[in-house]
Tab-separated table of C-alpha atoms and ligand atoms in Angstrom:
chain	number	residue	atom	x	y	z
S	1	UNK	CA	47.762	63.510	256.650
S	2	UNK	CA	47.898	62.292	253.143
S	3	UNK	CA	51.271	63.930	250.534
S	4	UNK	CA	51.043	62.700	247.207
S	5	UNK	CA	54.074	63.766	245.209
S	6	UNK	CA	54.976	63.809	241.542
S	7	UNK	CA	53.037	60.268	240.600
S	8	UNK	CA	53.462	58.604	237.389
S	9	UNK	CA	52.020	55.757	235.941
S	10	UNK	CA	51.384	54.860	232.676
S	11	UNK	CA	49.782	52.005	230.325
S	12	UNK	CA	51.142	50.524	227.498
S	13	UNK	CA	53.097	53.926	227.278
S	14	UNK	CA	50.043	55.998	227.696
S	15	UNK	CA	50.572	58.340	230.394
S	16	UNK	CA	47.575	58.029	232.678
S	17	UNK	CA	48.793	60.030	235.508
S	18	UNK	CA	52.110	62.202	234.777
S	19	UNK	CA	52.875	64.707	237.556
S	20	UNK	CA	50.238	64.470	240.371
S	21	UNK	CA	50.475	66.486	243.700
S	22	UNK	CA	47.854	66.097	246.218
S	23	UNK	CA	47.999	66.904	250.101
S	24	UNK	CA	44.931	66.545	252.625
S	25	UNK	CA	45.268	67.734	256.189
S	26	UNK	CA	43.369	65.960	259.099
S	27	UNK	CA	39.829	66.740	259.402
S	28	UNK	CA	39.912	68.792	255.792
S	29	UNK	CA	37.664	67.748	252.713
S	30	UNK	CA	39.738	67.581	249.523
S	31	UNK	CA	38.327	67.484	246.397
S	32	UNK	CA	39.717	66.419	243.043
S	33	UNK	CA	38.162	68.106	239.604
S	34	UNK	CA	39.232	67.820	236.433
S	35	UNK	CA	38.022	66.415	232.661
S	36	UNK	CA	36.939	62.815	231.979
S	37	UNK	CA	39.950	61.044	231.630
S	38	UNK	CA	42.117	63.667	233.709
S	39	UNK	CA	43.415	60.859	235.750
S	40	UNK	CA	41.742	61.247	239.029
S	41	UNK	CA	40.382	57.462	239.252
S	42	UNK	CA	43.951	56.541	238.394
S	43	UNK	CA	45.429	58.357	241.120
S	44	UNK	CA	42.849	56.940	243.425
S	45	UNK	CA	43.744	53.413	242.627
S	46	UNK	CA	47.434	54.371	242.955
S	47	UNK	CA	46.706	55.571	246.662
S	48	UNK	CA	45.322	52.807	247.687
S	49	UNK	CA	47.589	50.145	246.120
S	50	UNK	CA	45.407	48.542	243.399
S	51	UNK	CA	48.163	49.349	240.904
S	52	UNK	CA	51.507	50.912	241.814
S	53	UNK	CA	53.188	54.119	240.613
S	54	UNK	CA	55.974	53.695	238.225
S	55	UNK	CA	57.341	57.318	240.051
S	56	UNK	CA	56.364	59.608	242.682
S	57	UNK	CA	55.632	59.526	246.214
S	58	UNK	CA	52.467	58.688	248.408
S	59	UNK	CA	53.184	59.116	252.121
S	60	UNK	CA	50.238	58.653	254.637
S	61	UNK	CA	50.486	60.050	258.482
S	62	UNK	CA	54.236	60.231	257.423
S	63	UNK	CA	54.400	56.654	256.286
S	64	UNK	CA	55.797	55.839	252.949
S	65	UNK	CA	52.737	53.726	251.638
S	66	UNK	CA	53.839	53.378	248.023
S	67	UNK	CA	55.135	49.587	248.252
S	68	UNK	CA	52.275	48.286	250.329
S	69	UNK	CA	49.573	45.835	248.999
S	70	UNK	CA	46.204	47.538	249.398
S	71	UNK	CA	45.198	45.432	252.579
S	72	UNK	CA	47.485	46.920	254.013
S	73	UNK	CA	47.231	50.360	253.191
S	74	UNK	CA	43.565	49.609	254.260
S	75	UNK	CA	44.600	48.800	258.134
S	76	UNK	CA	46.811	51.922	257.939
S	77	UNK	CA	43.345	53.707	257.913
S	78	UNK	CA	42.320	54.378	254.284
S	79	UNK	CA	39.018	53.375	252.916
S	80	UNK	CA	37.451	54.084	249.728
S	81	UNK	CA	34.321	53.863	247.209
S	82	UNK	CA	34.143	52.898	243.719
S	83	UNK	CA	33.238	54.880	240.883
S	84	UNK	CA	30.937	51.794	240.208
S	85	UNK	CA	28.975	50.648	242.876
S	86	UNK	CA	30.903	47.831	244.589
S	87	UNK	CA	28.749	45.705	246.872
S	88	UNK	CA	27.523	42.454	247.569
S	89	UNK	CA	23.932	42.734	245.480
S	90	UNK	CA	22.584	39.447	246.899
S	91	UNK	CA	23.661	40.083	250.587
S	92	UNK	CA	21.118	42.488	252.257
S	93	UNK	CA	22.225	45.734	253.539
S	94	UNK	CA	23.009	44.658	257.225
S	95	UNK	CA	24.968	41.782	256.136
S	96	UNK	CA	27.500	44.213	253.470
S	97	UNK	CA	28.349	46.264	256.250
S	98	UNK	CA	28.622	43.483	259.318
S	99	UNK	CA	31.046	41.706	256.311
S	100	UNK	CA	33.215	44.860	256.655
S	101	UNK	CA	32.940	45.429	260.620
S	102	UNK	CA	34.013	41.532	261.032
S	103	UNK	CA	36.861	41.755	259.056
S	104	UNK	CA	38.140	44.903	260.731
S	105	UNK	CA	37.822	42.792	264.460
S	106	UNK	CA	39.058	39.804	262.881
S	107	UNK	CA	42.449	41.433	263.537
S	108	UNK	CA	41.848	43.993	266.007
S	109	UNK	CA	39.933	41.863	268.386
S	110	UNK	CA	41.411	38.934	270.860
S	111	UNK	CA	39.875	35.798	270.985
S	112	UNK	CA	37.909	36.597	274.412
S	113	UNK	CA	36.334	38.984	272.784
S	114	UNK	CA	32.529	39.002	271.782
S	115	UNK	CA	33.258	39.807	268.141
S	116	UNK	CA	30.160	38.706	266.725
S	117	UNK	CA	27.824	40.920	269.168
S	118	UNK	CA	30.170	44.054	268.932
S	119	UNK	CA	29.824	43.406	265.477
S	120	UNK	CA	25.823	43.978	265.012
S	121	UNK	CA	26.133	47.097	267.406
S	122	UNK	CA	28.552	48.424	264.868
S	123	UNK	CA	26.701	47.354	261.685
S	124	UNK	CA	23.314	49.157	263.710
S	125	UNK	CA	25.680	52.816	264.489
S	126	UNK	CA	26.823	52.899	260.967
S	127	UNK	CA	23.752	52.015	259.344
S	128	UNK	CA	22.254	54.459	261.695
S	129	UNK	CA	24.973	57.290	260.857
S	130	UNK	CA	24.375	57.236	256.652
S	131	UNK	CA	20.629	56.822	256.713
S	132	UNK	CA	20.124	53.343	255.989
S	133	UNK	CA	19.197	52.204	259.564
S	134	UNK	CA	15.178	51.557	257.945
S	135	UNK	CA	16.579	49.380	255.399
S	136	UNK	CA	18.933	46.972	256.786
S	137	UNK	CA	16.545	43.930	255.775
S	138	UNK	CA	16.988	44.926	252.182
S	139	UNK	CA	18.665	42.791	249.592
S	140	UNK	CA	21.193	45.379	248.175
S	141	UNK	CA	21.022	44.648	244.722
S	142	UNK	CA	16.997	46.062	244.930
S	143	UNK	CA	18.187	49.313	246.475
S	144	UNK	CA	17.845	52.235	244.315
S	145	UNK	CA	21.152	53.769	242.827
S	146	UNK	CA	21.273	56.581	245.811
S	147	UNK	CA	21.360	53.940	248.732
S	148	UNK	CA	23.865	51.938	247.208
S	149	UNK	CA	26.282	54.638	246.820
S	150	UNK	CA	25.182	55.143	250.390
S	151	UNK	CA	25.716	51.563	251.182
S	152	UNK	CA	29.068	51.350	249.591
S	153	UNK	CA	30.143	54.371	251.999
S	154	UNK	CA	28.685	52.601	254.873
S	155	UNK	CA	30.968	49.757	254.026
S	156	UNK	CA	33.833	51.658	253.740
S	157	UNK	CA	33.364	53.130	257.264
S	158	UNK	CA	33.058	49.469	258.592
S	159	UNK	CA	36.798	49.675	258.604
S	160	UNK	CA	37.078	52.754	260.520
S	161	UNK	CA	39.105	54.695	258.091
S	162	UNK	CA	40.666	57.967	259.212
S	163	UNK	CA	41.185	58.792	255.447
S	164	UNK	CA	38.286	58.255	252.946
S	165	UNK	CA	38.526	58.130	249.579
S	166	UNK	CA	35.153	58.900	247.364
S	167	UNK	CA	35.385	58.285	243.133
S	168	UNK	CA	32.288	60.148	241.999
S	169	UNK	CA	30.087	59.500	245.510
S	170	UNK	CA	26.823	61.586	243.660
S	171	UNK	CA	27.390	60.496	240.083
S	172	UNK	CA	24.010	59.741	238.690
S	173	UNK	CA	22.017	60.870	241.886
S	174	UNK	CA	18.881	63.406	242.234
S	175	UNK	CA	19.314	66.782	243.662
S	176	UNK	CA	17.899	65.245	246.852
S	177	UNK	CA	19.955	62.075	247.171
S	178	UNK	CA	23.131	64.785	246.492
S	179	UNK	CA	21.998	66.892	249.113
S	180	UNK	CA	21.679	63.683	251.679
S	181	UNK	CA	25.436	62.925	250.459
S	182	UNK	CA	26.543	65.985	251.129
S	183	UNK	CA	25.023	66.121	254.313
S	184	UNK	CA	26.487	62.574	255.046
S	185	UNK	CA	30.102	63.801	254.215
S	186	UNK	CA	29.961	66.729	256.553
S	187	UNK	CA	28.590	64.737	258.837
S	188	UNK	CA	31.582	62.010	259.053
S	189	UNK	CA	33.823	64.435	259.119
S	190	UNK	CA	32.742	66.649	262.529
S	191	UNK	CA	31.354	63.985	264.283
S	192	UNK	CA	33.828	60.839	263.475
S	193	UNK	CA	36.778	63.322	262.669
S	194	UNK	CA	37.275	61.637	259.407
S	195	UNK	CA	39.762	63.368	256.555
S	196	UNK	CA	37.787	62.737	252.980
S	197	UNK	CA	39.051	63.204	249.563
S	198	UNK	CA	36.496	63.023	246.800
S	199	UNK	CA	36.420	63.434	242.904
S	200	UNK	CA	33.459	64.797	241.426
S	201	UNK	CA	31.970	66.107	238.133
S	202	UNK	CA	29.215	68.309	240.394
S	203	UNK	CA	30.752	71.409	240.441
S	204	UNK	CA	28.462	73.169	242.589
S	205	UNK	CA	28.599	70.199	245.105
S	206	UNK	CA	32.779	70.899	245.153
S	207	UNK	CA	32.518	74.492	245.741
S	208	UNK	CA	30.012	74.070	248.475
S	209	UNK	CA	31.313	70.962	250.519
S	210	UNK	CA	35.486	71.281	249.812
S	211	UNK	CA	38.307	73.132	252.234
S	212	UNK	CA	40.718	72.332	249.020
S	213	UNK	CA	40.222	71.459	245.392
S	214	UNK	CA	43.045	70.197	243.136
S	215	UNK	CA	42.131	70.249	239.746
S	216	UNK	CA	43.807	67.814	237.175
S	217	UNK	CA	44.439	67.776	233.610
S	218	UNK	CA	45.974	65.106	231.398
S	219	UNK	CA	47.148	63.441	234.300
S	220	UNK	CA	49.243	66.102	235.884
S	221	UNK	CA	48.251	68.713	238.827
S	222	UNK	CA	47.389	71.983	237.764
S	223	UNK	CA	47.131	73.683	241.023
S	224	UNK	CA	45.625	72.910	244.681
S	225	UNK	CA	44.720	75.514	246.867
S	226	UNK	CA	41.205	76.780	248.814
S	227	UNK	CA	38.063	77.079	246.775
S	228	UNK	CA	38.303	80.654	246.380
S	229	UNK	CA	42.112	80.814	244.612
S	230	UNK	CA	41.093	77.822	242.385
S	231	UNK	CA	37.736	79.449	241.072
S	232	UNK	CA	40.036	82.701	240.264
S	233	UNK	CA	42.879	80.527	238.075
S	234	UNK	CA	42.906	81.614	234.971
S	235	UNK	CA	44.700	78.772	233.610
S	236	UNK	CA	41.760	76.532	235.714
S	237	UNK	CA	38.990	78.879	233.954
S	238	UNK	CA	40.411	78.763	230.807
S	239	UNK	CA	40.823	74.814	230.729
S	240	UNK	CA	38.101	73.152	232.910
S	241	UNK	CA	35.698	75.974	234.875
S	242	UNK	CA	34.581	77.925	231.672
S	243	UNK	CA	34.553	81.348	232.059
S	244	UNK	CA	30.694	81.308	232.266
S	245	UNK	CA	30.591	78.348	234.990
S	246	UNK	CA	31.779	79.785	238.105
G	301	ATP	N1	44.328	50.303	233.169
G	301	ATP	C1	44.125	51.144	232.492
G	301	ATP	N2	44.766	50.695	231.101
G	301	ATP	C2	44.786	51.696	229.837
G	301	ATP	N3	44.459	52.599	230.046
G	301	ATP	C3	43.740	53.283	231.132
G	301	ATP	C4	43.565	51.890	232.432
G	301	ATP	N4	43.342	53.047	233.636
G	301	ATP	C5	43.260	54.165	232.705
G	301	ATP	N5	43.439	54.357	231.973
G	301	ATP	C6	43.274	55.308	230.886
G	301	ATP	O1	43.847	56.676	231.776
G	301	ATP	C7	43.108	57.564	231.440
G	301	ATP	C8	43.054	58.391	232.837
G	301	ATP	O2	41.648	57.502	233.574
G	301	ATP	P1	41.108	57.877	234.752
G	301	ATP	O3	39.774	56.698	234.734
G	301	ATP	O4	41.727	57.417	235.926
G	301	ATP	O5	40.763	59.338	234.391
G	301	ATP	P2	39.206	60.252	235.339
G	301	ATP	O6	39.945	61.193	235.607
G	301	ATP	O7	38.691	59.041	236.813
G	301	ATP	O8	38.091	60.273	234.422
G	301	ATP	P3	36.252	60.175	234.395
G	301	ATP	O9	35.811	61.201	234.863
G	301	ATP	O10	35.602	59.749	233.078
G	301	ATP	O11	36.198	58.823	235.672
G	301	ATP	C9	41.877	57.886	230.372
G	301	ATP	O12	42.506	58.005	229.209
G	301	ATP	C10	41.473	55.783	230.589
G	301	ATP	O13	41.164	55.546	229.456
G	302	MG	MG1	36.890	58.489	236.803
């Protein structure tokens, strides 16, 4: 579904991403791991069109998306969440998601469709799916950190993505909140058929959840493979995981 090849991006001569390769198969969960500053967030910005690569190719469902603006990439079916939570703090939970649903519906519904009513129904369904149904009326800025991060996933679902990219979805969460997100990601895949790409520093979560793991170091891809192969890769152990860690 997604194929990133030899991607490169520098900022004022500093190579943040020097040679990134990533593939994500339909229905699979792919994790991107690597130390702070490895280039994970930059890679996600490149895939979703926030920044443009200097070199390399990004193909989504066999279409070259490198030169497309973010809204066009979003329309093709890629949504994302951010490392730093990005929701409207003053709107309530329901409105945050409804804005996203309406914005998608405006593009795909004709004039006779009752978009508003449909949006209400769909928003309720999304909030139910992510477990925020009983907090629909809460002002988003007053939610716990964990709930705000889940709300951001709900907003991304308003676009009905085929591919969902999550930048550190459990960062700063308690073990209980992390478990909720982990189960949610599994359900998004199994019940909604969404393909997931995420990056995360929590290795236990990564190795529990991912079908594929891509390891980044200094802007380049060291390896992408199944978790057991990554775990046993000598260079990965030495460079990042540490021989004691897994
Ligand atoms: N807009 C920018 N201008 C200059 N340098 C940047 C910019 N964006 C990222 N960088 C640099 O590129 C490198 C990669 O950053 P990036 O945020 O992609 O790393 P990361 O793997 O997501 O790290 P973390 O795990 O801490 O989130 C870092 O050295 C960062 O300082
Ligand atoms: Mg990052």
